[in-house]
Amino acid sequence: MKRSTAILILCVTCAVSGPAAQVKKNTPLVIKEQGSFFVGGENKTITQPGPGANPAQTGEITVNQMYVQYQIPVKGSQHVPVVMVHGCCLSSKTWETTPDGRMGWDEYFVRRDRSVYLADQVSRARSGFDPTGFVDVRQGKTPPDKMPGILDASHQVAWTVFRFGPRYGETFPDGQFPIEAVDELYKQMIPDLNSTLPNPNPTWKQMAALATRLRGAVLMGHSESGFFPEEAALIDPSGVRGIISIEMPCRAVTPEQLATLARIPSLFVFGDHLGDVSGGPANWQQSFNSCNTLVDQLKKAGGDATMMHLPAMGIKGNSHMLMQDKNSDQIAELVIGWIEQHVETRNRGTR
Amino acid sequence: MKRSTAILILCVTCAVSGPAAQVKKNTPLVIKEQGSFFVGGENKTITQPGPGANPAQTGEITVNQMYVQYQIPVKGSQHVPVVMVHGCCLSSKTWETTPDGRMGWDEYFVRRDRSVYLADQVSRARSGFDPTGFVDVRQGKTPPDKMPGILDASHQVAWTVFRFGPRYGETFPDGQFPIEAVDELYKQMIPDLNSTLPNPNPTWKQMAALATRLRGAVLMGHSESGFFPEEAALIDPSGVRGIISIEMPCRAVTPEQLATLARIPSLFVFGDHLGDVSGGPANWQQSFNSCNTLVDQLKKAGGDATMMHLPAMGIKGNSHMLMQDKNSDQIAELVIGWIEQHVETRNRGTR
């Protein structure tokens, strides 16, 4: 066998199977430090009906804070921390134990010696939300049609938007999502109250502040939050060492914004069957195209931008929920490999 | 010194300082297994406006599921697991890192070799909530005054209900709450949507189911959820090995309910200054009295019931948020000591 053929075979194998998972899952997990905290938050004055016949009471509540849960492994200081932010109608549960009970990316990355910070988006889950828009309607201060909309994706919508198959109840033959456990995914899906948020979305500012607080972090977003790392960097790039954007539309950026983003290594990840689902509120092929455009723009501006389109690498059948797909470990390794090569090598000696 | 005097002094010291904390905090934490899952959940059909000008879409959502996050230490199988459920306007953050940055009860119990399960109440945080009652008002199907109420405690209300001092801005001289970090507590306070729940509260059923799934667990509740362990046991006592109820009113029970509860060791914990806050929606002295009545009833029915009134044991100044107070480790040790003596010793050999 000629050497070039051997290399070719090696590379094809590498592309199809991806890097081997490097994590021993049945050994104890050793944590240097863990906990939770909030980033940001402001006081807001509210007037509420008193209990019973008591007069209305004016007081302060805290809004726009972002809840963050973290684990720092023993060797965490040798690597750049990773902040993971979930998508629409979901919480940080996205990154934890998969619907079929396997290890989530949160622990996988920790076992690969990365400090992991899971943030619940502002207005979701443990971050809480500003109830004023609802309370005002109940009290007759605002008409019902001015009430904030609640986005609550049904099982039917999720099935196609998350690309489990071409239509509800049908799967792709090579689909990687653990469809036998789809009911466990449905339980993760919770009402999305982002319509209660001010503009710009406070989650962006809090993500930027978190990256600064960590003295540098890779920001990772998915779907609704896929472009949040970029938005965070455009508010304050100083702590953003790398951007990982998973499956979302990339918006147009100004030349000035492009110059800022081009200074940060960026990875874009897309799964399979982007054009194989018809109808529904998402158009993944269009999203993919928009991010390819941004990758080109970033490269032309001197940036280090990578499009990781999994099927083009021989990795087939990944859904929109690729961090929960059956080959989630494999994709985690690809992402960690990118961090090593594009963020940590670049930053070595400067941290 | 006579021996009786020495014993007396020893006991007084013991009561005032409590058992010494047994946890080394600056050593790595070794976890056998961790993750998250949901308990329960049912499908519900909803009709939502289609995106844009599309027709309304009917689909299913999942409601009433309870999110649970857990850590199992290496020696976890030697002890009874502990399930912790938070109170009103809070999430499982209650049990994590304290407002002033110390270790929460979640990790403290894990470091004391207990498997810990943190549950977000159904309709709160990562458990999500049923949005129908709000969506129906927005769509004009129900009038605004029929919209579910949202309970959102202001800083002012929290200060007195949580007994940080006699009135907002004033503290008790011996207060144990880390008042310098009260803003971090305020960030934990999120809107309470329990008014959206069916009756009986699904959290009770899910707590009972969780205890059964764990093949036996101690259920711990606080404040709004303080009596949830009892309610869970009244639905299905088979998995409930012990009940820990922290600071809440104890409701009247029927003779049949009393007989069920008397078969489970029960601990009731109350802090200090119960009668020293005037006004507000909570009457802690009355709550304390109601639980003393229940303790008496349980004992008369042959039960193993303990009232742990901290100031009566010489431990002064504890607030309603005693798991976050400066002496939280000390109280954790008292609770663990009770579990050892009343639950684990009793169960030894039968698990």
XYZ file of C-alpha atoms in Angstrom:
702
model
C 0.000 0.000 0.000
C 1.335 3.384 -0.930
C 1.745 5.863 1.871
C -0.711 8.379 0.355
C -3.415 5.696 0.208
C -2.810 4.765 3.833
C -3.119 8.397 4.852
C -6.301 8.740 2.844
C -7.849 5.685 4.525
C -6.787 6.970 7.920
C -8.354 10.339 7.231
C -11.627 8.856 5.993
C -11.868 6.706 9.110
C -11.108 9.738 11.197
C -13.792 11.780 9.480
C -16.465 9.104 9.711
C -15.907 7.973 13.277
C -14.492 11.212 14.612
C -11.961 11.223 17.426
C -12.358 8.435 19.971
C -14.090 9.388 23.181
C -11.469 9.990 25.839
C -13.607 9.827 28.930
C -13.824 6.889 31.326
C -17.389 7.116 32.495
C -17.489 4.548 35.254
C -14.765 6.091 37.357
C -15.539 8.560 40.153
C -15.713 12.199 39.133
C -13.321 14.395 41.114
C -14.406 18.000 41.523
C -12.155 20.744 42.852
C -15.023 23.167 43.391
C -18.700 23.427 42.470
C -21.599 25.725 43.200
C -23.891 28.330 41.736
C -24.242 32.114 41.607
C -25.994 34.885 39.735
C -24.596 37.363 37.245
C -26.221 40.804 37.046
C -29.703 41.758 38.122
C -31.393 45.088 38.799
C -34.025 46.315 41.211
C -37.487 47.100 39.893
C -40.304 48.716 41.838
C -43.626 46.898 41.793
C -47.005 47.476 43.356
C -48.836 44.353 44.427
C -52.206 43.773 46.069
C -51.773 43.277 49.808
C -52.772 39.943 51.369
C -56.535 39.747 51.979
C -58.132 43.146 52.408
C -54.815 44.907 53.020
C -53.859 47.871 50.848
C -51.565 47.477 47.832
C -47.884 47.306 48.711
C -45.015 48.891 46.856
C -41.671 47.170 46.941
C -38.650 46.087 44.942
C -38.013 42.865 43.128
C -34.820 41.814 41.343
C -34.999 41.174 37.606
C -32.630 40.283 34.733
C -30.260 38.212 36.884
C -28.734 35.118 35.255
C -28.375 31.891 37.261
C -25.129 29.986 36.707
C -24.188 26.522 37.995
C -20.587 25.366 37.752
C -18.100 22.587 38.318
C -14.329 23.052 38.292
C -12.313 19.858 37.835
C -8.950 19.365 39.534
C -7.060 20.284 36.359
C -9.533 23.020 35.424
C -7.000 25.827 35.704
C -4.999 24.283 32.840
C -7.822 24.953 30.367
C -10.179 27.718 29.294
C -13.604 27.481 31.042
C -16.659 26.763 28.902
C -20.017 28.543 29.373
C -23.021 26.645 27.944
C -26.331 28.400 27.227
C -29.485 26.512 26.173
C -32.064 27.270 23.479
C -35.734 28.091 23.197
C -38.210 26.462 25.529
C -35.406 24.645 27.299
C -33.183 25.139 30.355
C -29.643 24.097 31.304
C -31.080 20.573 31.504
C -30.153 20.567 27.776
C -26.523 19.881 28.678
C -27.104 17.396 31.504
C -28.029 13.692 31.439
C -29.439 12.937 27.967
C -33.070 11.862 27.492
C -31.906 8.227 27.243
C -29.826 8.514 30.418
C -26.284 8.968 29.076
C -23.756 11.505 30.321
C -24.447 15.047 29.139
C -21.929 17.502 27.762
C -21.738 19.234 31.147
C -20.039 16.288 32.834
C -18.252 15.157 29.654
C -16.425 18.475 29.414
C -15.624 18.398 33.142
C -14.142 14.918 32.752
C -12.053 16.415 29.941
C -10.685 18.852 32.522
C -12.753 21.869 31.514
C -14.519 24.041 34.069
C -18.140 24.135 32.941
C -20.640 26.920 33.645
C -24.298 26.238 32.825
C -26.410 29.383 32.576
C -30.199 29.458 32.602
C -31.170 32.277 30.200
C -32.545 35.399 31.877
C -36.353 34.935 32.161
C -36.068 31.137 32.206
C -35.871 28.419 34.881
C -33.794 29.343 37.956
C -33.042 32.812 36.589
C -36.680 33.745 37.125
C -38.591 36.304 35.067
C -40.184 39.708 35.388
C -43.890 39.036 36.085
C -45.001 42.659 35.631
C -46.464 42.221 32.146
C -48.795 39.495 33.424
C -49.646 41.070 36.768
C -50.603 44.332 35.031
C -53.123 42.513 32.825
C -54.622 40.663 35.787
C -54.990 43.960 37.637
C -56.650 45.585 34.620
C -53.815 48.065 34.041
C -53.090 46.728 30.531
C -55.352 45.004 28.010
C -54.966 41.230 27.534
C -53.581 41.525 24.012
C -50.642 43.531 25.386
C -49.667 40.651 27.647
C -46.242 39.147 26.825
C -46.541 36.116 24.561
C -45.486 32.767 26.004
C -43.650 30.515 23.592
C -44.421 26.893 24.371
C -43.402 24.458 21.649
C -45.653 21.430 21.334
C -44.311 17.915 20.815
C -45.408 18.219 17.206
C -43.479 21.451 16.641
C -40.404 20.128 18.457
C -40.300 16.950 16.363
C -39.817 18.791 13.095
C -37.937 21.869 14.348
C -35.474 19.568 16.115
C -35.306 17.412 12.946
C -36.163 14.041 14.442
C -37.802 13.245 11.110
C -39.507 14.733 8.059
C -42.855 14.963 9.876
C -44.289 14.222 13.330
C -44.068 10.534 14.211
C -41.640 9.712 11.382
C -37.902 9.420 11.856
C -34.942 9.605 9.502
C -33.469 6.124 8.926
C -30.036 7.325 10.080
C -31.373 9.657 12.802
C -29.078 9.980 15.821
C -31.591 11.348 18.313
C -32.571 8.692 20.898
C -36.172 8.801 19.753
C -37.254 6.025 22.128
C -36.681 8.562 24.914
C -38.332 11.552 23.221
C -40.856 11.867 26.081
C -37.944 12.748 28.364
C -36.994 15.564 25.989
C -40.578 16.843 26.034
C -40.329 17.134 29.828
C -37.339 19.466 29.369
C -39.423 21.796 27.241
C -40.737 24.647 29.354
C -42.475 27.924 28.579
C -40.200 30.548 27.031
C -40.771 34.047 28.447
C -38.137 35.886 26.418
C -40.869 38.232 25.171
C -40.855 39.751 28.681
C -37.233 40.863 28.226
C -35.988 44.360 27.461
C -33.950 44.963 24.330
C -31.054 44.171 24.152
C -31.576 40.790 25.826
C -29.909 40.982 29.284
C -28.543 37.433 28.845
C -26.002 38.853 26.365
C -24.628 41.340 28.874
C -24.555 38.724 31.640
C -22.682 36.259 29.403
C -20.075 38.903 28.611
C -19.800 39.747 32.325
C -19.450 36.058 33.198
C -16.617 35.638 30.680
C -14.828 38.620 32.225
C -15.422 37.314 35.757
C -13.851 33.996 34.708
C -10.845 35.864 33.263
C -11.598 34.381 29.895
C -14.066 31.755 28.720
C -15.390 30.030 25.634
C -19.054 30.971 25.197
C -21.301 28.302 23.691
C -24.879 28.885 22.546
C -27.479 26.685 20.908
C -30.461 27.472 18.700
C -32.277 30.482 20.230
C -29.031 31.293 22.058
C -26.760 30.170 19.216
C -25.808 33.732 18.332
C -25.705 34.912 21.973
C -21.907 34.394 22.220
C -21.481 36.845 19.327
C -23.958 39.294 20.866
C -22.105 39.032 24.189
C -18.783 39.682 22.478
C -20.232 42.714 20.693
C -21.180 44.176 24.084
C -17.812 43.380 25.685
C -15.298 41.092 23.972
C -12.651 41.339 26.685
C -13.397 37.979 28.327
C -14.537 36.061 25.266
C -11.697 33.702 24.267
C -13.752 31.653 21.849
C -17.245 31.377 20.370
C -19.157 28.161 19.699
C -22.472 28.677 17.907
C -24.621 25.591 17.411
C -27.462 25.525 14.884
C -29.037 28.962 14.571
C -29.448 31.743 12.022
C -26.439 34.086 11.785
C -27.573 37.670 11.502
C -25.936 40.296 9.322
C -23.198 42.266 11.051
C -21.772 45.715 10.409
C -18.129 46.110 9.337
C -17.293 47.351 12.825
C -18.993 44.332 14.416
C -17.219 42.052 11.969
C -13.883 43.504 13.022
C -14.675 42.754 16.680
C -15.847 39.203 16.000
C -12.897 38.454 13.714
C -10.567 38.816 16.701
C -12.214 35.813 18.418
C -11.876 32.211 17.189
C -15.359 31.029 16.196
C -16.835 27.590 15.614
C -20.199 26.977 13.958
C -21.748 23.506 14.234
C -24.603 22.129 12.137
C -26.095 18.637 12.008
C -27.743 16.657 9.238
C -30.982 16.796 7.240
C -31.013 20.590 7.247
C -33.240 20.743 4.185
C -35.208 17.550 4.784
C -37.970 18.927 6.987
C -40.711 20.946 5.354
C -42.825 23.624 7.021
C -42.544 24.723 10.633
C -41.095 27.917 12.057
C -37.428 27.010 11.409
C -35.581 26.942 8.101
C -32.288 25.235 8.889
C -30.910 25.310 5.368
C -31.318 29.082 5.383
C -29.701 29.291 8.827
C -26.784 27.187 7.594
C -26.352 29.427 4.568
C -26.396 32.559 6.713
C -23.650 31.162 8.958
C -21.547 30.097 5.978
C -21.764 33.691 4.802
C -20.583 34.914 8.197
C -17.735 32.384 8.258
C -16.585 33.692 4.874
C -16.811 37.281 6.081
C -14.862 36.470 9.245
C -12.114 34.737 7.274
C -11.838 37.635 4.836
C -11.513 39.944 7.832
C -8.571 37.857 9.062
C -10.571 35.830 11.576
C -10.238 32.194 12.600
C -13.717 30.856 11.767
C -14.657 27.199 11.307
C -17.840 25.682 9.916
C -18.252 22.173 11.301
C -20.980 20.706 9.114
C -21.163 17.180 10.490
C -22.470 15.307 7.417
C -19.723 16.914 5.311
C -17.290 15.243 7.739
C -18.994 11.888 7.258
C -20.997 12.099 10.496
C -24.578 11.439 9.489
C -28.020 11.771 11.010
C -27.470 14.394 13.700
C -30.539 16.282 14.866
C -30.844 19.840 16.122
C -30.354 18.467 19.673
C -26.932 17.123 18.778
C -25.631 17.387 22.353
C -28.240 14.745 23.223
C -27.824 12.572 20.117
C -26.497 9.020 20.435
C -23.098 10.185 19.181
C -22.984 13.161 21.561
C -19.607 12.054 22.966
C -18.125 12.080 19.484
C -19.321 15.601 18.799
C -18.144 16.731 22.229
C -14.659 15.485 21.306
C -14.764 17.400 18.026
C -15.715 20.558 19.895
C -13.050 20.016 22.555
C -10.523 19.368 19.796
C -11.458 22.675 18.206
C -11.056 24.455 21.570
C -7.620 22.892 22.022
C -6.431 23.869 18.572
C -8.056 27.247 18.076
C -8.413 28.709 21.567
C -6.057 27.067 24.019
C -3.014 26.737 21.760
C -3.499 30.327 20.656
C -3.866 31.543 24.234
C -1.036 29.458 25.678
C 1.339 31.545 27.650
C -0.968 34.519 27.729
C -3.299 33.348 30.516
C -15.594 19.027 90.102
C -18.375 16.562 90.629
C -19.126 14.290 87.714
C -22.713 15.527 87.379
C -21.509 19.109 87.048
C -19.005 18.108 84.390
C -21.719 16.374 82.399
C -23.953 19.388 82.714
C -21.249 21.704 81.401
C -20.507 19.284 78.595
C -24.170 19.167 77.625
C -24.578 22.914 77.708
C -21.521 23.304 75.494
C -22.916 20.691 73.182
C -26.269 22.435 72.982
C -24.821 25.871 72.372
C -22.204 24.982 69.799
C -23.920 21.930 68.373
C -21.943 19.086 66.885
C -18.700 20.075 65.232
C -18.788 20.286 61.461
C -17.291 17.108 60.049
C -16.660 18.219 56.514
C -13.270 19.151 55.075
C -14.217 21.764 52.540
C -10.978 22.349 50.750
C -10.475 18.788 49.615
C -11.698 17.574 46.211
C -15.254 16.274 46.113
C -15.478 12.721 44.791
C -18.741 11.843 43.055
C -19.740 8.316 42.109
C -22.558 9.471 39.860
C -24.432 12.675 39.088
C -27.076 13.875 36.683
C -30.675 14.966 36.372
C -34.032 13.519 35.372
C -37.748 14.184 35.610
C -40.383 12.483 37.723
C -43.936 12.264 36.352
C -45.503 14.525 33.756
C -48.624 14.199 31.631
C -49.584 15.239 28.129
C -51.991 18.130 27.665
C -53.550 19.257 24.397
C -53.179 22.945 23.550
C -54.209 25.133 20.661
C -51.768 27.876 19.761
C -51.762 30.575 17.104
C -49.690 29.460 14.108
C -46.563 31.472 13.218
C -47.423 34.584 11.188
C -50.693 34.275 9.304
C -50.799 30.485 9.657
C -53.878 28.853 11.208
C -53.971 27.856 14.878
C -52.192 24.581 15.636
C -53.297 21.901 18.037
C -50.624 19.853 19.761
C -49.496 18.310 23.022
C -47.280 19.750 25.708
C -46.014 17.992 28.834
C -47.054 19.404 32.213
C -46.644 18.552 35.914
C -43.200 16.957 35.525
C -40.703 17.541 38.363
C -37.044 18.235 37.574
C -34.531 16.525 39.865
C -30.770 17.030 39.993
C -28.643 14.576 41.976
C -25.192 13.643 43.200
C -24.296 10.236 44.636
C -21.071 10.142 46.668
C -18.823 7.092 46.667
C -20.233 5.867 49.993
C -23.778 6.908 49.113
C -25.165 3.377 49.188
C -24.335 3.154 52.903
C -26.873 5.865 53.744
C -30.471 6.836 53.037
C -30.735 9.395 50.174
C -32.053 12.864 50.981
C -34.526 14.757 48.764
C -34.550 18.546 49.273
C -37.468 20.701 48.110
C -37.407 24.519 48.235
C -40.021 27.027 49.344
C -42.097 29.845 47.891
C -40.615 32.107 45.256
C -37.405 30.124 45.310
C -35.805 27.241 43.405
C -33.332 24.486 44.272
C -30.774 27.288 44.423
C -31.946 27.478 48.064
C -29.745 24.491 48.930
C -26.694 25.443 46.855
C -23.914 27.970 47.467
C -25.165 30.405 50.139
C -25.700 34.097 49.346
C -22.336 34.865 50.979
C -20.565 32.174 48.974
C -20.274 29.306 51.467
C -21.031 25.659 50.755
C -24.740 24.887 50.613
C -26.513 21.948 52.203
C -26.530 20.100 48.873
C -22.763 19.626 48.842
C -22.477 19.466 52.626
C -24.756 16.419 52.747
C -22.894 14.824 49.812
C -19.605 15.313 51.659
C -21.277 13.565 54.597
C -21.820 10.590 52.255
C -25.488 11.192 51.519
C -26.908 11.007 48.014
C -28.705 14.314 47.503
C -31.642 14.941 45.164
C -32.656 18.569 44.574
C -36.156 18.949 43.132
C -37.522 22.109 41.542
C -41.198 22.232 42.528
C -43.645 21.497 39.717
C -44.462 24.863 38.031
C -41.124 26.408 39.070
C -37.674 26.808 37.502
C -36.494 23.846 35.415
C -39.713 21.921 36.038
C -41.548 24.413 33.840
C -45.210 25.362 34.216
C -48.513 25.033 32.420
C -48.950 28.304 30.480
C -52.580 27.666 29.491
C -54.138 30.000 32.068
C -52.108 32.924 30.693
C -52.375 32.040 27.001
C -56.171 31.772 27.314
C -56.393 35.329 28.674
C -54.147 36.689 25.933
C -56.314 34.995 23.320
C -59.482 36.412 24.894
C -60.832 32.998 25.918
C -60.880 33.907 29.631
C -61.217 37.289 31.347
C -58.086 38.836 32.901
C -59.306 38.415 36.470
C -59.418 34.650 35.951
C -55.728 34.573 35.102
C -53.612 32.622 37.602
C -52.057 34.852 40.244
C -48.285 35.176 40.274
C -46.708 35.283 43.707
C -43.623 37.443 43.646
C -42.296 38.411 47.054
C -40.645 41.807 47.194
C -37.434 42.466 49.085
C -39.537 44.180 51.732
C -41.823 41.178 52.190
C -38.909 38.737 52.181
C -37.042 40.659 54.851
C -39.748 40.229 57.464
C -41.202 36.874 56.348
C -37.687 35.415 56.388
C -37.085 37.097 59.770
C -33.929 39.012 58.982
C -35.188 41.609 61.442
C -38.274 43.142 63.026
C -38.885 45.405 60.008
C -37.337 46.104 56.597
C -33.796 47.409 56.874
C -33.415 46.461 60.553
C -31.664 43.317 61.724
C -31.761 41.320 64.941
C -28.532 41.860 66.918
C -27.909 38.102 66.999
C -29.234 37.430 63.477
C -27.466 34.578 61.692
C -28.484 35.436 58.136
C -25.523 36.851 56.147
C -27.336 40.128 55.663
C -24.388 41.736 53.848
C -25.212 39.347 50.977
C -28.988 39.780 51.034
C -28.971 41.037 47.425
C -27.790 37.572 46.370
C -30.806 36.061 48.127
C -33.100 38.479 46.299
C -31.721 37.155 43.009
C -32.838 33.658 44.025
C -36.406 34.880 44.451
C -38.403 34.107 41.337
C -42.110 34.249 40.484
C -44.172 31.480 42.099
C -46.741 29.961 39.716
C -48.219 27.388 42.104
C -51.652 28.921 41.481
C -51.503 27.308 38.024
C -51.375 23.833 39.603
C -54.211 21.334 39.900
C -55.299 20.120 43.334
C -53.679 18.083 44.863
C -50.339 19.686 44.043
C -48.511 17.308 41.641
C -45.231 17.929 43.485
C -46.555 15.754 46.336
C -47.157 12.784 44.049
C -43.801 13.226 42.331
C -41.972 13.396 45.692
C -43.623 10.131 46.760
C -42.743 8.558 43.403
C -39.149 9.760 43.718
C -38.830 8.221 47.187
C -40.102 4.909 45.793
C -37.774 5.128 42.791
C -34.854 5.615 45.184
C -35.987 2.573 47.207
C -36.344 4.755 50.237
C -35.459 8.374 50.935
C -35.705 11.102 53.531
C -37.952 13.871 52.187
C -37.081 17.407 53.281
C -39.280 20.444 52.678
C -38.985 24.103 53.615
C -41.563 26.830 54.137
C -44.135 26.549 51.311
C -42.952 22.968 50.801
C -42.369 22.293 54.501
C -45.415 20.042 54.772
C -44.901 18.471 51.310
C -43.046 15.441 52.776
C -46.142 14.665 54.863
C -48.456 15.209 51.881
C -46.241 12.919 49.781
C -46.327 10.236 52.467
C -50.113 10.513 52.680
C -50.298 9.762 48.935
C -47.808 6.866 49.109
C -45.696 6.262 52.219
C -43.884 3.218 50.861
C -40.642 4.994 49.956
C -40.663 7.653 52.675
C -38.098 6.611 55.324
C -38.050 9.920 57.115
C -39.625 13.383 57.051
C -37.847 16.682 57.689
C -40.152 19.694 57.787
C -38.493 23.083 58.136
C -40.447 26.184 59.205
C -44.033 25.983 57.976
C -47.554 25.684 59.323
C -48.592 22.093 60.157
C -52.139 21.437 59.019
C -54.683 19.384 60.952
C -54.680 15.693 60.033
C -57.373 13.027 60.308
C -56.891 10.024 62.638
C -56.217 7.854 59.596
C -53.610 10.306 58.268
C -52.043 10.509 61.725
C -51.694 6.722 61.789
C -49.855 6.811 58.445
C -47.542 9.652 59.477
C -46.811 8.081 62.871
C -45.092 5.186 61.118
C -42.430 7.540 59.696
C -39.770 9.268 61.824
C -40.380 13.021 61.578
C -38.226 16.026 62.362
C -39.538 19.581 62.597
C -37.028 22.458 62.621
C -37.709 26.061 63.639
C -35.322 28.975 64.025
C -35.337 31.998 66.300
C -37.381 35.183 66.698
C -40.606 33.431 65.699
C -42.740 36.034 67.420
C -40.484 39.027 66.936
C -41.728 40.166 63.536
C -45.045 41.936 63.342
C -47.357 42.061 60.355
C -46.749 40.402 57.007
C -48.337 37.304 55.527
C -46.574 34.801 57.819
C -47.218 34.104 61.489
C -44.312 31.933 62.578
C -45.345 31.625 66.207
C -48.666 30.191 65.074
C -46.873 27.844 62.653
C -44.586 26.695 65.442
C -47.565 26.046 67.715
C -49.352 24.057 65.016
C -46.310 21.816 64.518
C -45.891 21.312 68.268
C -49.488 20.103 68.291
C -48.729 17.658 65.485
C -45.579 16.424 67.232
C -47.674 15.697 70.341
C -50.285 13.894 68.274
C -47.640 11.821 66.485
C -46.023 10.825 69.767
C -49.367 9.842 71.285
C -49.985 7.719 68.195
C -46.711 5.890 68.848
C -44.679 7.898 66.349
C -41.062 9.068 66.502
C -41.465 12.843 66.178
C -38.893 15.469 67.135
C -39.277 19.229 67.444
C -35.878 20.867 66.946
C -36.469 24.426 68.135
C -33.005 25.882 67.744
C -33.110 28.661 70.397
C -34.376 26.113 72.943
C -31.140 24.216 72.242
C -29.091 27.346 72.811
C -28.636 28.120 69.112
C -29.731 31.712 68.691
C -30.582 34.071 65.878
C -31.519 31.683 63.063
C -33.695 33.102 60.327
C -36.306 31.374 58.190
C -33.535 30.696 55.619
C -31.580 28.669 58.150
C -29.900 26.529 55.467
C -28.211 29.761 54.334
C -27.500 31.210 57.774
C -23.915 31.669 58.949
C -24.215 28.562 61.128
C -25.723 26.470 58.316
C -23.058 23.763 58.745
C -23.967 23.396 62.396
C -27.650 22.935 61.615
C -26.790 20.536 58.790
C -24.915 18.415 61.336
C -27.895 18.435 63.693
C -30.154 17.283 60.858
C -27.685 14.598 59.743
C -27.375 13.476 63.352
C -31.155 13.112 63.533
C -31.150 11.088 60.289
C -28.451 8.799 61.681
C -30.265 8.221 64.945
C -33.901 8.131 63.853
C -33.834 6.875 60.272
C -30.629 5.017 59.503
C -30.232 3.179 62.802
C -33.874 2.195 62.655
C -33.580 0.998 59.053
C -30.248 -0.769 59.494
C -30.350 -4.300 58.213
C -33.645 -3.798 56.468
C -32.321 -2.015 53.382
